[in-house]
PDB file of C-alpha atoms in Angstrom:
ATOM      1  CA  MET A   1      12.888  33.972 -24.833  1.00  0.00           C
ATOM      2  CA  ASP A   2      14.354  32.348 -28.507  1.00  0.00           C
ATOM      3  CA  ILE A   3      12.574  29.123 -29.174  1.00  0.00           C
ATOM      4  CA  PRO A   4      15.356  26.180 -28.694  1.00  0.00           C
ATOM      5  CA  LEU A   5      15.598  27.838 -24.910  1.00  0.00           C
ATOM      6  CA  LEU A   6      11.183  27.611 -24.634  1.00  0.00           C
ATOM      7  CA  LEU A   7      11.634  23.325 -26.130  1.00  0.00           C
ATOM      8  CA  VAL A   8      14.386  22.806 -23.397  1.00  0.00           C
ATOM      9  CA  LEU A   9      12.405  24.018 -20.449  1.00  0.00           C
ATOM     10  CA  ALA A  10       9.475  22.525 -22.032  1.00  0.00           C
ATOM     11  CA  ALA A  11      11.480  19.090 -22.524  1.00  0.00           C
ATOM     12  CA  ALA A  12      12.557  19.703 -18.740  1.00  0.00           C
ATOM     13  CA  VAL A  13       8.592  20.137 -17.360  1.00  0.00           C
ATOM     14  CA  VAL A  14       7.933  16.701 -19.105  1.00  0.00           C
ATOM     15  CA  LEU A  15      10.416  14.576 -17.919  1.00  0.00           C
ATOM     16  CA  PHE A  16      10.241  16.043 -14.563  1.00  0.00           C
ATOM     17  CA  THR A  17       6.255  15.502 -14.146  1.00  0.00           C
ATOM     18  CA  ARG A  18       6.967  11.701 -15.522  1.00  0.00           C
ATOM     19  CA  ALA A  19       9.395  11.066 -12.888  1.00  0.00           C
ATOM     20  CA  GLN A  20       7.033  12.467 -10.225  1.00  0.00           C
ATOM     21  CA  LEU A  21       4.366  10.380 -11.702  1.00  0.00           C
ATOM     22  CA  ARG A  22       6.710   7.182 -11.160  1.00  0.00           C
ATOM     23  CA  THR A  23       7.519   8.199  -8.042  1.00  0.00           C
ATOM     24  CA  THR A  24       3.763   8.872  -6.450  1.00  0.00           C
ATOM     25  CA  LEU A  25       2.106   5.739  -8.407  1.00  0.00           C
ATOM     26  CA  GLN A  26       5.797   3.300  -7.651  1.00  0.00           C
ATOM     27  CA  PRO A  27       5.181   2.740  -4.052  1.00  0.00           C
ATOM     28  CA  ARG A  28       1.527   2.032  -4.182  1.00  0.00           C
ATOM     29  CA  HIS A  29       2.303  -0.814  -6.645  1.00  0.00           C
ATOM     30  CA  ALA A  30       5.283  -2.085  -4.753  1.00  0.00           C
ATOM     31  CA  ARG A  31       3.350  -1.731  -2.010  1.00  0.00           C
ATOM     32  CA  TRP A  32       0.798  -4.461  -3.357  1.00  0.00           C
ATOM     33  CA  LEU A  33       3.051  -6.880  -4.520  1.00  0.00           C
ATOM     34  CA  THR A  34       5.104  -6.698  -1.455  1.00  0.00           C
ATOM     35  CA  GLN A  35       2.112  -7.703   0.860  1.00  0.00           C
ATOM     36  CA  ALA A  36       0.793  -9.932  -0.783  1.00  0.00           C
ATOM     37  CA  ALA A  37       4.653 -11.994  -1.136  1.00  0.00           C
ATOM     38  CA  ARG A  38       5.041 -11.148   2.435  1.00  0.00           C
ATOM     39  CA  TYR A  39       1.870 -12.961   3.560  1.00  0.00           C
ATOM     40  CA  HIS A  40       2.662 -15.687   0.799  1.00  0.00           C
ATOM     41  CA  SER A  41       5.800 -15.976   2.751  1.00  0.00           C
ATOM     42  CA  MET A  42       4.291 -17.131   6.219  1.00  0.00           C
ATOM     43  CA  ASN A  43       3.577 -20.273   7.923  1.00  0.00           C
ATOM     44  CA  PRO A  44       0.196 -20.063   8.664  1.00  0.00           C
ATOM     45  CA  THR A  45       0.877 -19.770  12.923  1.00  0.00           C
ATOM     46  CA  GLN A  46       2.575 -16.245  11.571  1.00  0.00           C
ATOM     47  CA  PHE A  47      -0.609 -15.909   9.230  1.00  0.00           C
ATOM     48  CA  GLU A  48      -3.210 -15.792  11.847  1.00  0.00           C
ATOM     49  CA  HIS A  49      -0.796 -13.609  14.294  1.00  0.00           C
ATOM     50  CA  ALA A  50      -0.452 -11.130  10.980  1.00  0.00           C
ATOM     51  CA  ILE A  51      -4.090 -10.947  10.580  1.00  0.00           C
ATOM     52  CA  ALA A  52      -5.320 -10.433  14.723  1.00  0.00           C
ATOM     53  CA  ALA A  53      -2.890  -7.967  13.876  1.00  0.00           C
ATOM     54  CA  LEU A  54      -4.483  -6.210  11.027  1.00  0.00           C
ATOM     55  CA  CYS A  55      -7.810  -6.462  13.404  1.00  0.00           C
ATOM     56  CA  GLU A  56      -5.974  -4.450  16.448  1.00  0.00           C
ATOM     57  CA  ARG A  57      -4.687  -1.525  14.042  1.00  0.00           C
ATOM     58  CA  ASP A  58      -7.576  -1.067  12.613  1.00  0.00           C
ATOM     59  CA  GLY A  59      -9.575  -1.035  16.364  1.00  0.00           C
ATOM     60  CA  CYS A  60     -11.329  -4.314  17.531  1.00  0.00           C
ATOM     61  CA  HIS A  61     -10.021  -5.022  21.448  1.00  0.00           C
ATOM     62  CA  GLY A  62     -10.216  -8.269  23.350  1.00  0.00           C
ATOM     63  CA  VAL A  63      -8.486 -10.111  19.991  1.00  0.00           C
ATOM     64  CA  ARG A  64      -7.618 -13.389  20.333  1.00  0.00           C
ATOM     65  CA  VAL A  65      -5.783 -15.763  18.296  1.00  0.00           C
ATOM     66  CA  VAL A  66      -6.803 -19.180  19.354  1.00  0.00           C
ATOM     67  CA  GLY A  67      -6.219 -21.868  16.476  1.00  0.00           C
ATOM     68  CA  GLY A  68      -4.341 -24.830  16.413  1.00  0.00           C
ATOM     69  CA  ALA A  69      -5.382 -28.795  17.011  1.00  0.00           C
ATOM     70  CA  GLY A  70      -9.170 -28.059  18.129  1.00  0.00           C
ATOM     71  CA  ASP A  71      -9.986 -24.573  17.576  1.00  0.00           C
ATOM     72  CA  LEU A  72     -13.161 -25.414  15.836  1.00  0.00           C
ATOM     73  CA  GLY A  73     -12.435 -23.528  13.070  1.00  0.00           C
ATOM     74  CA  ALA A  74     -11.674 -20.246  14.806  1.00  0.00           C
ATOM     75  CA  ASP A  75      -7.989 -18.745  14.233  1.00  0.00           C
ATOM     76  CA  VAL A  76      -8.950 -15.562  15.532  1.00  0.00           C
ATOM     77  CA  ILE A  77     -11.622 -13.777  17.513  1.00  0.00           C
ATOM     78  CA  ALA A  78     -12.599 -10.845  18.277  1.00  0.00           C
ATOM     79  CA  THR A  79     -15.168  -7.735  19.333  1.00  0.00           C
ATOM     80  CA  THR A  80     -15.322  -5.011  16.469  1.00  0.00           C
ATOM     81  CA  PRO A  81     -14.972  -1.289  17.467  1.00  0.00           C
ATOM     82  CA  ASP A  82     -19.038  -0.667  17.127  1.00  0.00           C
ATOM     83  CA  GLY A  83     -18.872  -4.569  20.207  1.00  0.00           C
ATOM     84  CA  ARG A  84     -19.670  -7.184  17.413  1.00  0.00           C
ATOM     85  CA  ARG A  85     -18.197 -10.626  17.996  1.00  0.00           C
ATOM     86  CA  ILE A  86     -15.987 -11.580  15.212  1.00  0.00           C
ATOM     87  CA  VAL A  87     -14.750 -14.883  14.349  1.00  0.00           C
ATOM     88  CA  ILE A  88     -12.160 -16.015  11.434  1.00  0.00           C
ATOM     89  CA  GLN A  89     -10.896 -18.489   9.415  1.00  0.00           C
ATOM     90  CA  CYS A  90      -7.151 -18.018   7.776  1.00  0.00           C
ATOM     91  CA  LYS A  91      -6.590 -19.563   5.030  1.00  0.00           C
ATOM     92  CA  ARG A  92      -2.315 -19.559   4.016  1.00  0.00           C
ATOM     93  CA  TYR A  93      -3.074 -21.208   0.294  1.00  0.00           C
ATOM     94  CA  ALA A  94      -0.344 -21.297  -2.701  1.00  0.00           C
ATOM     95  CA  PRO A  95      -2.142 -18.855  -5.164  1.00  0.00           C
ATOM     96  CA  ARG A  96      -3.497 -21.499  -7.516  1.00  0.00           C
ATOM     97  CA  THR A  97      -5.066 -23.817  -4.228  1.00  0.00           C
ATOM     98  CA  LYS A  98      -8.541 -22.073  -4.038  1.00  0.00           C
ATOM     99  CA  VAL A  99      -9.999 -22.602  -1.127  1.00  0.00           C
ATOM    100  CA  GLY A 100     -13.220 -25.004  -1.479  1.00  0.00           C
ATOM    101  CA  SER A 101     -16.657 -25.529  -0.286  1.00  0.00           C
ATOM    102  CA  PRO A 102     -16.009 -27.865   2.437  1.00  0.00           C
ATOM    103  CA  ASP A 103     -13.959 -25.854   4.049  1.00  0.00           C
ATOM    104  CA  LEU A 104     -16.824 -23.054   4.046  1.00  0.00           C
ATOM    105  CA  GLN A 105     -18.770 -26.105   5.272  1.00  0.00           C
ATOM    106  CA  ARG A 106     -16.691 -27.195   8.415  1.00  0.00           C
ATOM    107  CA  PHE A 107     -16.424 -23.591   9.265  1.00  0.00           C
ATOM    108  CA  GLY A 108     -19.853 -22.598   8.523  1.00  0.00           C
ATOM    109  CA  GLY A 109     -20.575 -25.511  11.271  1.00  0.00           C
ATOM    110  CA  THR A 110     -18.634 -24.361  14.041  1.00  0.00           C
ATOM    111  CA  CYS A 111     -19.078 -20.102  13.306  1.00  0.00           C
ATOM    112  CA  TYR A 112     -22.176 -19.427  15.030  1.00  0.00           C
ATOM    113  CA  SER A 113     -23.490 -22.262  16.550  1.00  0.00           C
ATOM    114  CA  VAL A 114     -20.034 -23.030  19.280  1.00  0.00           C
ATOM    115  CA  HIS A 115     -18.208 -19.602  18.792  1.00  0.00           C
ATOM    116  CA  ARG A 116     -21.014 -17.155  18.736  1.00  0.00           C
ATOM    117  CA  ALA A 117     -19.983 -15.478  15.579  1.00  0.00           C
ATOM    118  CA  GLN A 118     -22.308 -12.091  14.773  1.00  0.00           C
ATOM    119  CA  ILE A 119     -19.559 -11.521  11.979  1.00  0.00           C
ATOM    120  CA  ALA A 120     -17.822 -15.193  10.122  1.00  0.00           C
ATOM    121  CA  VAL A 121     -15.292 -14.314   8.087  1.00  0.00           C
ATOM    122  CA  VAL A 122     -12.409 -16.655   6.426  1.00  0.00           C
ATOM    123  CA  VAL A 123      -9.125 -15.126   4.678  1.00  0.00           C
ATOM    124  CA  THR A 124      -7.752 -16.579   2.361  1.00  0.00           C
ATOM    125  CA  THR A 125      -4.164 -15.288   0.799  1.00  0.00           C
ATOM    126  CA  SER A 126      -6.419 -17.369  -2.289  1.00  0.00           C
ATOM    127  CA  THR A 127      -9.607 -17.290  -3.873  1.00  0.00           C
ATOM    128  CA  TYR A 128     -13.113 -18.888  -3.557  1.00  0.00           C
ATOM    129  CA  THR A 129     -14.751 -21.711  -5.249  1.00  0.00           C
ATOM    130  CA  GLN A 130     -17.862 -20.727  -6.995  1.00  0.00           C
ATOM    131  CA  PRO A 131     -19.274 -23.369  -4.769  1.00  0.00           C
ATOM    132  CA  ALA A 132     -17.771 -21.749  -2.033  1.00  0.00           C
ATOM    133  CA  ILE A 133     -18.339 -18.251  -2.426  1.00  0.00           C
ATOM    134  CA  GLY A 134     -22.332 -19.276  -3.294  1.00  0.00           C
ATOM    135  CA  TYR A 135     -22.001 -21.229  -0.022  1.00  0.00           C
ATOM    136  CA  GLY A 136     -20.518 -18.669   1.984  1.00  0.00           C
ATOM    137  CA  VAL A 137     -23.602 -15.835   0.765  1.00  0.00           C
ATOM    138  CA  ARG A 138     -25.959 -18.293   1.766  1.00  0.00           C
ATOM    139  CA  GLN A 139     -24.563 -18.250   5.439  1.00  0.00           C
ATOM    140  CA  GLY A 140     -23.413 -15.228   5.553  1.00  0.00           C
ATOM    141  CA  ILE A 141     -19.913 -15.288   5.890  1.00  0.00           C
ATOM    142  CA  ARG A 142     -18.006 -13.023   4.740  1.00  0.00           C
ATOM    143  CA  LEU A 143     -15.467 -13.921   2.132  1.00  0.00           C
ATOM    144  CA  VAL A 144     -11.603 -12.393   1.564  1.00  0.00           C
ATOM    145  CA  ASP A 145      -9.240 -13.278  -0.498  1.00  0.00           C
ATOM    146  CA  SER A 146      -6.113 -12.130  -2.178  1.00  0.00           C
ATOM    147  CA  SER A 147      -6.753  -9.428  -3.484  1.00  0.00           C
ATOM    148  CA  ALA A 148      -9.307  -7.736  -0.657  1.00  0.00           C
ATOM    149  CA  LEU A 149      -6.435  -8.649   2.138  1.00  0.00           C
ATOM    150  CA  THR A 150      -3.864  -7.325  -0.079  1.00  0.00           C
ATOM    151  CA  ARG A 151      -6.463  -4.005   0.403  1.00  0.00           C
ATOM    152  CA  TRP A 152      -6.876  -4.059   4.067  1.00  0.00           C
ATOM    153  CA  ALA A 153      -3.261  -4.426   4.896  1.00  0.00           C
ATOM    154  CA  THR A 154      -2.535  -1.233   2.742  1.00  0.00           C
ATOM    155  CA  ARG A 155      -5.061   0.548   4.183  1.00  0.00           C
ATOM    156  CA  THR A 156      -6.983   1.363   0.373  1.00  0.00           C
ATOM    157  CA  GLY A 157     -10.075  -1.254   0.806  1.00  0.00           C
ATOM    158  CA  PRO A 158     -12.366  -1.583   3.975  1.00  0.00           C
ATOM    159  CA  PRO A 159     -11.387  -4.179   7.244  1.00  0.00           C
ATOM    160  CA  PRO A 160     -14.308  -7.284   6.648  1.00  0.00           C
ATOM    161  CA  TRP A 161     -15.999  -6.229   9.710  1.00  0.00           C
ATOM    162  CA  THR A 162     -17.218  -2.850   7.976  1.00  0.00           C
ATOM    163  CA  GLY A 163     -19.085  -4.350   4.953  1.00  0.00           C
ATOM    164  CA  ARG A 164     -18.018  -6.613   1.814  1.00  0.00           C
ATOM    165  CA  ALA A 165     -14.574  -6.342   1.583  1.00  0.00           C
TER     166      ALA A 165
END
């Protein structure tokens, strides 16, 4: 084989490898962006149903959407695959609107005593303020922010009942 032909073959291998990497990596990134945009485009009721669907997909049973007026902070109630009662509050907020400590305090006041949660979770399309994070840690409320939600939805992260999301 002569040198020019060898160079052409090497260049073809490099270009083919780059194209393969691009098509392999692009879907995950695109899936993340699509998933985040999907949740932001939903209204609060649709978001609650989407979270309930994730719970069902990942093995929860007895999943009920109970959000609405008079829900006392619970939007989704289910039983995890290992038999624990999970109570979820859903906060579909704009990306720059953080979930604050008062939101968590309202939920914390009812999730265990009224709804008998064994696992209490707040899921948001946004993030949490530092005081909210502190309150959640002290009260044992698991906080799922937009990044953890996207990982859960795309199966690149755990559901919130398996540990810290």
